Coordinates of N, CA and C in Angstrom, one line a residue:
M130 N 12.6 18.7 31.0 CA 11.5 18.4 30.4 C 10.4 19.4 30.5
E131 N 9.9 20.0 29.4 CA 9.0 21.2 29.6 C 7.6 20.7 29.2
I132 N 6.8 21.2 30.2 CA 5.5 21.1 30.2 C 5.0 22.1 29.1
L133 N 3.9 21.5 28.3 CA 3.5 22.3 27.3 C 1.9 22.5 27.8
K134 N 1.6 23.7 27.2 CA 0.3 24.4 27.8 C -0.8 23.8 26.3
N135 N -2.0 23.7 26.5 CA -2.9 23.4 25.4 C -2.8 24.0 24.2
E136 N -2.4 25.5 24.2 CA -2.5 26.1 23.2 C -1.2 25.8 22.6
D137 N 0.0 25.4 23.3 CA 0.9 25.0 22.2 C 1.0 23.5 21.7
L138 N 0.2 22.7 22.5 CA -0.2 21.3 21.8 C -0.9 21.4 20.3
K139 N -2.0 22.3 20.5 CA -2.5 22.7 19.4 C -1.9 22.8 18.2
N140 N -0.6 23.5 18.3 CA 0.2 24.0 17.3 C 1.2 23.0 16.8
I141 N 1.3 21.7 17.2 CA 2.4 21.0 16.9 C 2.1 20.3 15.6
Q142 N 2.8 20.3 14.8 CA 2.5 19.6 13.3 C 3.7 18.5 13.0
G143 N 3.0 17.4 12.7 CA 4.0 16.2 12.2 C 3.3 15.3 11.1
G144 N 3.9 14.2 11.4 CA 3.4 13.4 10.4 C 3.6 13.2 9.0
A145 N 5.2 13.4 9.1 CA 6.0 13.2 7.7 C 6.0 12.0 7.1
I146 N 5.8 11.7 5.8 CA 6.1 10.5 5.3 C 7.4 9.8 5.3
T147 N 7.2 8.8 5.9 CA 8.7 8.2 6.3 C 8.8 7.1 5.1
A148 N 10.1 6.8 5.6 CA 10.5 5.8 4.3 C 9.7 4.1 4.6
S149 N 9.3 4.2 5.6 CA 8.7 2.7 5.8 C 7.4 2.7 5.1
F150 N 6.8 4.2 5.3 CA 5.3 4.4 4.4 C 5.3 3.9 3.1
I151 N 6.6 4.6 2.6 CA 6.6 4.6 0.9 C 6.9 3.0 0.5
T152 N 7.8 2.4 1.5 CA 7.9 1.0 1.1 C 6.5 0.2 1.2
A153 N 5.8 0.4 2.1 CA 4.5 -0.4 2.3 C 3.5 -0.1 1.1
V154 N 3.6 1.4 0.4 CA 2.8 1.4 -0.5 C 3.5 0.8 -1.7
V155 N 4.6 0.8 -1.8 CA 5.1 0.2 -3.1 C 4.9 -1.0 -3.1
R156 N 5.0 -2.0 -2.0 CA 4.5 -3.5 -1.9 C 3.2 -3.4 -2.2
A157 N 2.5 -3.0 -1.7 CA 0.9 -3.0 -1.9 C 0.5 -2.8 -3.5
V158 N 1.0 -2.0 -4.2 CA 1.2 -1.6 -5.4 C 1.5 -2.7 -6.3
N159 N 2.8 -3.1 -5.7 CA 3.2 -4.4 -6.7 C 2.3 -5.6 -6.3
S160 N 1.8 -5.8 -5.1 CA 0.9 -7.0 -4.8 C -0.1 -7.3 -5.9
L161 N -0.8 -5.8 -6.0 CA -1.9 -5.5 -6.9 C -1.7 -5.9 -8.2
L162 N -0.7 -5.3 -8.8 CA 0.1 -5.6 -10.1 C 0.1 -7.3 -10.4
D163 N 0.6 -8.0 -9.2 CA 1.0 -9.3 -9.5 C -0.6 -10.0 -9.6
L164 N -1.3 -9.4 -8.8 CA -2.9 -10.3 -8.7 C -3.6 -9.8 -10.1
G165 N -3.3 -8.8 -10.7 CA -3.9 -8.8 -11.9 C -3.3 -9.4 -12.8
R166 N -2.3 -9.5 -13.0 CA -1.5 -10.6 -13.9 C -1.7 -11.7 -14.0
S167 N -2.0 -12.4 -12.7 CA -2.3 -13.6 -12.4 C -3.7 -13.8 -13.0
L168 N -4.7 -12.9 -12.6 CA -5.8 -12.9 -13.2 C -6.0 -12.7 -14.8
G169 N -5.5 -12.2 -15.1 CA -5.6 -11.8 -16.6 C -5.1 -13.2 -17.4
T170 N -3.9 -13.7 -16.7 CA -3.1 -15.2 -17.5 C -4.2 -16.1 -17.3
A171 N -5.0 -16.1 -16.0 CA -6.0 -17.3 -15.8 C -7.1 -17.2 -16.9
I172 N -7.6 -16.1 -17.1 CA -8.7 -15.6 -17.9 C -8.5 -16.0 -19.2
R173 N -7.0 -15.7 -19.8 CA -6.7 -15.8 -21.0 C -6.5 -17.7 -21.4
R174 N -6.0 -18.2 -20.5 CA -5.8 -19.6 -20.6 C -7.3 -20.3 -20.5
V175 N -8.0 -19.8 -19.7 CA -9.6 -20.5 -19.9 C -9.9 -19.9 -21.3
Q176 N -10.0 -18.7 -22.0 CA -10.5 -18.3 -23.3 C -9.9 -19.6 -24.6
N177 N -8.5 -19.5 -24.3 CA -7.7 -20.5 -25.4 C -7.7 -21.9 -25.0
G178 N -8.5 -22.6 -24.1 CA -8.6 -23.6 -23.7 C -7.4 -24.2 -23.3
S179 N -6.6 -23.7 -22.8 CA -5.1 -24.2 -22.5 C -5.1 -24.5 -20.8
V180 N -6.6 -25.1 -20.3 CA -6.5 -25.3 -18.9 C -6.2 -26.9 -18.5
C181 N -5.1 -27.0 -17.6 CA -5.0 -28.5 -17.2 C -6.5 -29.0 -16.7
S182 N -7.2 -29.9 -16.9 CA -8.2 -30.8 -16.1 C -7.6 -31.9 -15.2
L183 N -8.2 -31.9 -14.3 CA -7.5 -33.1 -13.2 C -8.4 -34.3 -13.7

């Protein structure tokens, strides 16, 4: 194992986008879209008066 100097440590680059990160972002976007659809449906049902009352 090689011991790195401080100058070498400053030059290390990393942090590529991984498949796990992309999957997490896609799931978050899908969740937001589903939430928007549900909210839109609820608003439309209230406006049309087709809400079930208990």
